[in-house]
CSV table of C-alpha atoms in Angstrom, one decimal:
chain,number,residue,atom,x,y,z
A,1,MET,CA,-4.3,19.6,-67.1
A,2,LYS,CA,-1.2,21.8,-66.7
A,3,ALA,CA,-1.7,23.0,-70.3
A,4,GLU,CA,-5.4,23.6,-69.8
A,5,ALA,CA,-4.8,25.5,-66.6
A,6,ALA,CA,-2.1,27.7,-68.2
A,7,ALA,CA,-4.7,28.7,-70.9
A,8,PHE,CA,-6.8,30.6,-68.4
A,9,ILE,CA,-4.9,31.0,-65.1
A,10,LYS,CA,-1.9,33.2,-64.8
A,11,PRO,CA,1.1,31.9,-62.8
A,12,ASN,CA,2.9,34.1,-60.2
A,13,ASP,CA,6.4,34.2,-58.7
A,14,ARG,CA,5.5,31.4,-56.3
A,15,LEU,CA,3.0,29.1,-58.0
A,16,THR,CA,2.4,27.7,-61.5
A,17,SER,CA,-1.0,28.0,-63.2
A,18,PHE,CA,-1.8,24.4,-62.3
A,19,GLU,CA,-0.7,24.8,-58.6
A,20,ARG,CA,-3.0,27.8,-58.3
A,21,LEU,CA,-5.9,25.7,-59.7
A,22,GLU,CA,-5.2,23.0,-57.2
A,23,ILE,CA,-5.8,25.5,-54.3
A,24,TYR,CA,-9.3,26.0,-55.5
A,25,ASN,CA,-9.8,22.3,-56.1
A,26,ARG,CA,-8.9,21.5,-52.5
A,27,GLN,CA,-11.0,24.3,-51.0
A,28,TYR,CA,-14.0,23.1,-53.0
A,29,TRP,CA,-13.7,19.6,-51.5
A,30,PHE,CA,-13.2,21.0,-48.0
A,31,ARG,CA,-16.4,23.0,-48.5
A,32,VAL,CA,-18.4,20.0,-49.8
A,33,ILE,CA,-17.3,17.7,-47.1
A,34,SER,CA,-18.0,20.3,-44.5
A,35,ALA,CA,-21.5,21.0,-45.9
A,36,PHE,CA,-22.3,17.3,-45.8
A,37,ALA,CA,-21.3,17.1,-42.2
A,38,GLU,CA,-23.4,20.1,-41.3
A,39,ASP,CA,-26.5,18.6,-42.9
A,40,PHE,CA,-26.2,15.1,-41.2
A,41,PRO,CA,-24.7,15.4,-37.7
A,42,GLY,CA,-27.3,12.9,-36.4
A,43,LEU,CA,-26.0,10.3,-38.9
A,44,ALA,CA,-22.5,10.9,-37.6
A,45,ALA,CA,-23.6,10.4,-34.1
A,46,VAL,CA,-25.2,7.0,-35.0
A,47,VAL,CA,-22.3,5.5,-37.0
A,48,GLY,CA,-19.4,7.3,-35.2
A,49,ASP,CA,-16.9,9.9,-36.6
A,50,ALA,CA,-14.5,7.5,-38.2
A,51,ALA,CA,-17.2,5.6,-40.1
A,52,PHE,CA,-18.9,8.9,-41.0
A,53,GLU,CA,-15.8,10.2,-42.6
A,54,LYS,CA,-15.5,7.0,-44.7
A,55,LEU,CA,-19.2,7.2,-45.6
A,56,THR,CA,-18.9,10.8,-46.6
A,57,ARG,CA,-16.1,10.2,-49.1
A,58,ALA,CA,-17.7,7.1,-50.5
A,59,TYR,CA,-21.0,8.9,-51.0
A,60,LEU,CA,-19.5,11.9,-52.6
A,61,ALA,CA,-17.5,9.7,-54.9
A,62,ASP,CA,-20.7,8.0,-56.1
A,63,CYS,CA,-23.0,11.0,-55.9
A,64,PRO,CA,-21.0,14.2,-56.5
A,65,SER,CA,-22.8,17.5,-56.5
A,66,GLN,CA,-24.9,18.0,-59.6
A,67,SER,CA,-26.6,21.2,-58.4
A,68,PHE,CA,-25.7,24.9,-58.2
A,69,THR,CA,-26.5,24.7,-54.5
A,70,LEU,CA,-25.0,22.5,-51.8
A,71,ARG,CA,-28.6,22.3,-50.4
A,72,ASN,CA,-29.2,19.3,-52.6
A,73,LEU,CA,-26.0,17.5,-51.7
A,74,GLY,CA,-27.7,14.8,-49.6
A,75,SER,CA,-30.7,14.2,-51.8
A,76,ASN,CA,-29.6,10.7,-52.8
A,77,LEU,CA,-28.2,9.7,-49.4
A,78,GLU,CA,-31.1,7.5,-48.3
A,79,THR,CA,-31.1,5.5,-51.5
A,80,TRP,CA,-27.3,5.3,-51.5
A,81,LEU,CA,-27.2,4.0,-47.9
A,82,ARG,CA,-29.8,1.3,-48.7
A,83,GLU,CA,-27.5,0.1,-51.5
A,84,HIS,CA,-24.4,0.4,-49.3
A,85,PRO,CA,-25.5,-0.7,-45.8
A,86,GLU,CA,-22.0,-1.7,-44.8
A,87,HIS,CA,-21.3,2.0,-44.0
A,88,ALA,CA,-23.8,1.9,-41.1
A,89,GLY,CA,-22.6,-1.4,-39.6
A,90,LYS,CA,-25.3,-3.0,-37.4
A,91,LYS,CA,-27.3,0.2,-37.2
A,92,VAL,CA,-28.6,0.4,-40.8
A,93,GLU,CA,-32.3,0.8,-39.9
A,94,LEU,CA,-31.6,3.4,-37.2
A,95,ALA,CA,-29.2,5.3,-39.6
A,96,LEU,CA,-31.8,5.3,-42.3
A,97,ASP,CA,-34.4,6.8,-40.0
A,98,VAL,CA,-32.0,9.6,-39.0
A,99,VAL,CA,-31.1,10.3,-42.6
A,100,ARG,CA,-34.8,10.5,-43.6
A,101,LEU,CA,-35.5,12.9,-40.7
A,102,GLU,CA,-32.4,15.1,-41.4
A,103,TRP,CA,-33.3,15.3,-45.1
A,104,ALA,CA,-36.9,16.2,-44.2
A,105,TYR,CA,-35.5,19.0,-42.1
A,106,ILE,CA,-33.7,20.4,-45.1
A,107,GLU,CA,-36.8,20.2,-47.3
A,108,ALA,CA,-39.0,21.7,-44.6
A,109,PHE,CA,-36.6,24.5,-44.0
A,110,ASP,CA,-36.6,25.9,-47.6
A,111,ASN,CA,-39.4,24.4,-49.6
A,112,ALA,CA,-42.2,26.7,-50.8
A,113,ALA,CA,-45.2,27.8,-48.7
A,114,GLU,CA,-48.6,28.3,-50.4
A,115,ARG,CA,-51.5,30.3,-49.2
A,116,ALA,CA,-53.1,28.6,-46.2
A,117,LEU,CA,-56.8,27.9,-45.7
A,118,THR,CA,-58.6,30.6,-43.7
A,119,VAL,CA,-61.5,30.1,-41.3
A,120,ALA,CA,-63.9,31.3,-44.1
A,121,ASP,CA,-62.5,28.7,-46.5
A,122,LEU,CA,-63.3,25.9,-44.0
A,123,GLY,CA,-67.0,26.7,-44.1
A,124,HIS,CA,-67.1,25.8,-47.8
A,125,LEU,CA,-65.5,22.3,-47.5
A,126,ASP,CA,-67.4,19.1,-48.2
A,127,GLY,CA,-66.6,15.5,-49.1
A,128,ASP,CA,-65.7,16.4,-52.7
A,129,SER,CA,-63.2,19.1,-51.7
A,130,GLN,CA,-59.7,18.6,-53.0
A,131,LEU,CA,-57.0,19.8,-50.5
A,132,SER,CA,-53.2,19.8,-50.9
A,133,LEU,CA,-50.5,19.9,-48.3
A,134,GLN,CA,-48.0,22.7,-47.9
A,135,PRO,CA,-44.8,21.9,-50.0
A,136,HIS,CA,-42.6,22.2,-46.9
A,137,LEU,CA,-44.6,19.6,-45.0
A,138,ARG,CA,-42.9,16.2,-45.0
A,139,LEU,CA,-44.6,13.1,-43.6
A,140,LEU,CA,-42.5,10.3,-42.1
A,141,HIS,CA,-43.2,6.8,-40.7
A,142,LEU,CA,-40.0,5.9,-38.7
A,143,LEU,CA,-39.1,2.7,-37.0
A,144,HIS,CA,-37.2,4.5,-34.1
A,145,SER,CA,-38.0,7.4,-31.8
A,146,VAL,CA,-35.2,9.5,-33.2
A,147,ASP,CA,-36.9,13.0,-33.3
A,148,ASP,CA,-35.7,14.2,-29.8
A,149,PHE,CA,-32.2,12.8,-30.4
A,150,VAL,CA,-31.8,14.6,-33.8
A,151,ILE,CA,-33.1,17.8,-32.3
A,152,ASP,CA,-30.5,17.6,-29.5
A,153,VAL,CA,-27.7,16.9,-32.0
A,154,HIS,CA,-28.7,19.8,-34.2
A,155,ARG,CA,-28.9,22.2,-31.2
A,156,ARG,CA,-25.4,21.2,-30.1
A,157,GLN,CA,-24.1,21.6,-33.6
A,158,ALA,CA,-25.5,25.1,-33.8
A,159,SER,CA,-23.9,26.1,-30.5
A,160,GLN,CA,-20.5,25.0,-31.6
A,161,SER,CA,-20.3,27.7,-34.3
A,162,VAL,CA,-17.7,25.9,-36.4
A,163,ALA,CA,-16.4,27.9,-39.4
A,164,SER,CA,-17.7,25.8,-42.3
A,165,ASN,CA,-15.9,27.7,-45.1
A,166,ALA,CA,-12.4,27.1,-43.8
A,167,VAL,CA,-10.2,24.1,-43.7
A,168,SER,CA,-10.7,23.8,-40.0
A,169,GLY,CA,-14.4,23.3,-40.7
A,170,VAL,CA,-13.7,19.7,-41.7
A,171,LYS,CA,-12.4,18.9,-38.2
A,172,ARG,CA,-15.7,18.7,-36.4
A,173,ALA,CA,-16.3,18.3,-32.8
A,174,ARG,CA,-16.6,14.7,-31.8
A,175,SER,CA,-20.2,13.5,-32.2
A,176,ARG,CA,-22.2,12.3,-29.2
A,177,ARG,CA,-23.2,8.6,-29.7
A,178,VAL,CA,-26.8,7.5,-29.7
A,179,PRO,CA,-28.3,7.4,-26.2
A,180,VAL,CA,-30.1,4.4,-24.9
A,181,SER,CA,-33.4,6.4,-25.0
A,182,VAL,CA,-33.5,6.0,-28.8
A,183,LYS,CA,-35.8,2.9,-28.9
A,184,ARG,CA,-37.4,0.9,-31.7
A,185,GLY,CA,-41.1,1.5,-32.3
A,186,ASP,CA,-43.3,3.0,-35.0
A,187,ILE,CA,-43.6,6.8,-34.8
A,188,PHE,CA,-45.4,9.1,-37.3
A,189,LEU,CA,-44.0,12.6,-37.8
A,190,GLY,CA,-45.0,15.8,-39.6
A,191,VAL,CA,-42.0,17.9,-40.3
A,192,HIS,CA,-43.0,21.4,-41.2
A,193,ARG,CA,-42.0,25.1,-41.1
A,194,TYR,CA,-43.6,27.9,-39.1
A,195,GLU,CA,-42.3,31.5,-39.0
A,196,ASN,CA,-38.9,30.3,-40.4
A,197,ALA,CA,-38.4,27.6,-37.8
A,198,VAL,CA,-38.7,23.8,-38.4
A,199,TYR,CA,-40.9,21.7,-36.1
A,200,TYR,CA,-41.3,18.0,-35.7
A,201,LYS,CA,-44.9,17.1,-34.7
A,202,ARG,CA,-45.8,13.6,-33.7
A,203,LEU,CA,-49.0,12.3,-35.3
A,204,ASP,CA,-51.2,9.4,-34.4
A,205,ARG,CA,-51.7,6.7,-37.1
A,206,GLU,CA,-55.0,8.1,-38.2
A,207,GLU,CA,-53.7,11.6,-38.6
A,208,TYR,CA,-50.8,10.3,-40.6
A,209,GLN,CA,-53.0,8.2,-42.9
A,210,LEU,CA,-55.4,11.1,-43.4
A,211,LEU,CA,-52.5,13.4,-44.5
A,212,ARG,CA,-51.0,10.7,-46.7
A,213,ALA,CA,-54.4,10.3,-48.5
A,214,LEU,CA,-54.6,14.1,-49.1
A,215,GLU,CA,-51.0,14.0,-50.4
A,216,ALA,CA,-52.1,11.3,-52.8
A,217,GLU,CA,-54.8,13.7,-54.1
A,218,LYS,CA,-57.8,11.9,-52.6
A,219,THR,CA,-60.8,14.1,-51.9
A,220,LEU,CA,-61.5,15.1,-48.3
A,221,GLY,CA,-64.3,12.5,-48.1
A,222,GLU,CA,-62.1,9.7,-49.5
A,223,ALA,CA,-59.3,10.7,-47.2
A,224,LEU,CA,-61.6,10.5,-44.1
A,225,ASP,CA,-62.9,7.1,-45.2
A,226,GLN,CA,-59.4,5.8,-45.7
């Protein structure tokens, strides 16, 4: 590596070529770890800070960034956590719910938006009409009422204004642990974007099933029957 570094990085009077390369290597990992923490503060609050740090390093070792953007860093987290439940301790199901919601937030925030139906369009619909959902809409069936908790965690994170592109960004404020109010019970959510803000809308079971059917490319009549 020292020879490789010397081929394209100049040394200076204080550092060798390889030592200069190491600075960028360290800064890259600080940024990746910080970005992961910014995306999943709710998960950190569920498992605790010490466990979250171990989880972060283990996940990034198994699933390093393969994308030009750090936006996709957590795309494999749900699958990975199901395969490595020991990192969530006794709160695996709760942690998975929070991960799914936090990843849905990321997708809802920057996925595409297509032209919406107008009032005039509605007048032409019938049972054979084929509708599609907005790409930014994510549908979730969760086992715990984590939506209000995650909203609260993200609001507190935003108010902290931690510098994420500096070394100090890795030293996050201590996460608030999960309150008693996060209870077990089926909830159905639509996570979507409106005017550049992400919203969590609770759905009843029939609404959720209808949207799932449309997502599966059922006709409007088939979706209503289902």
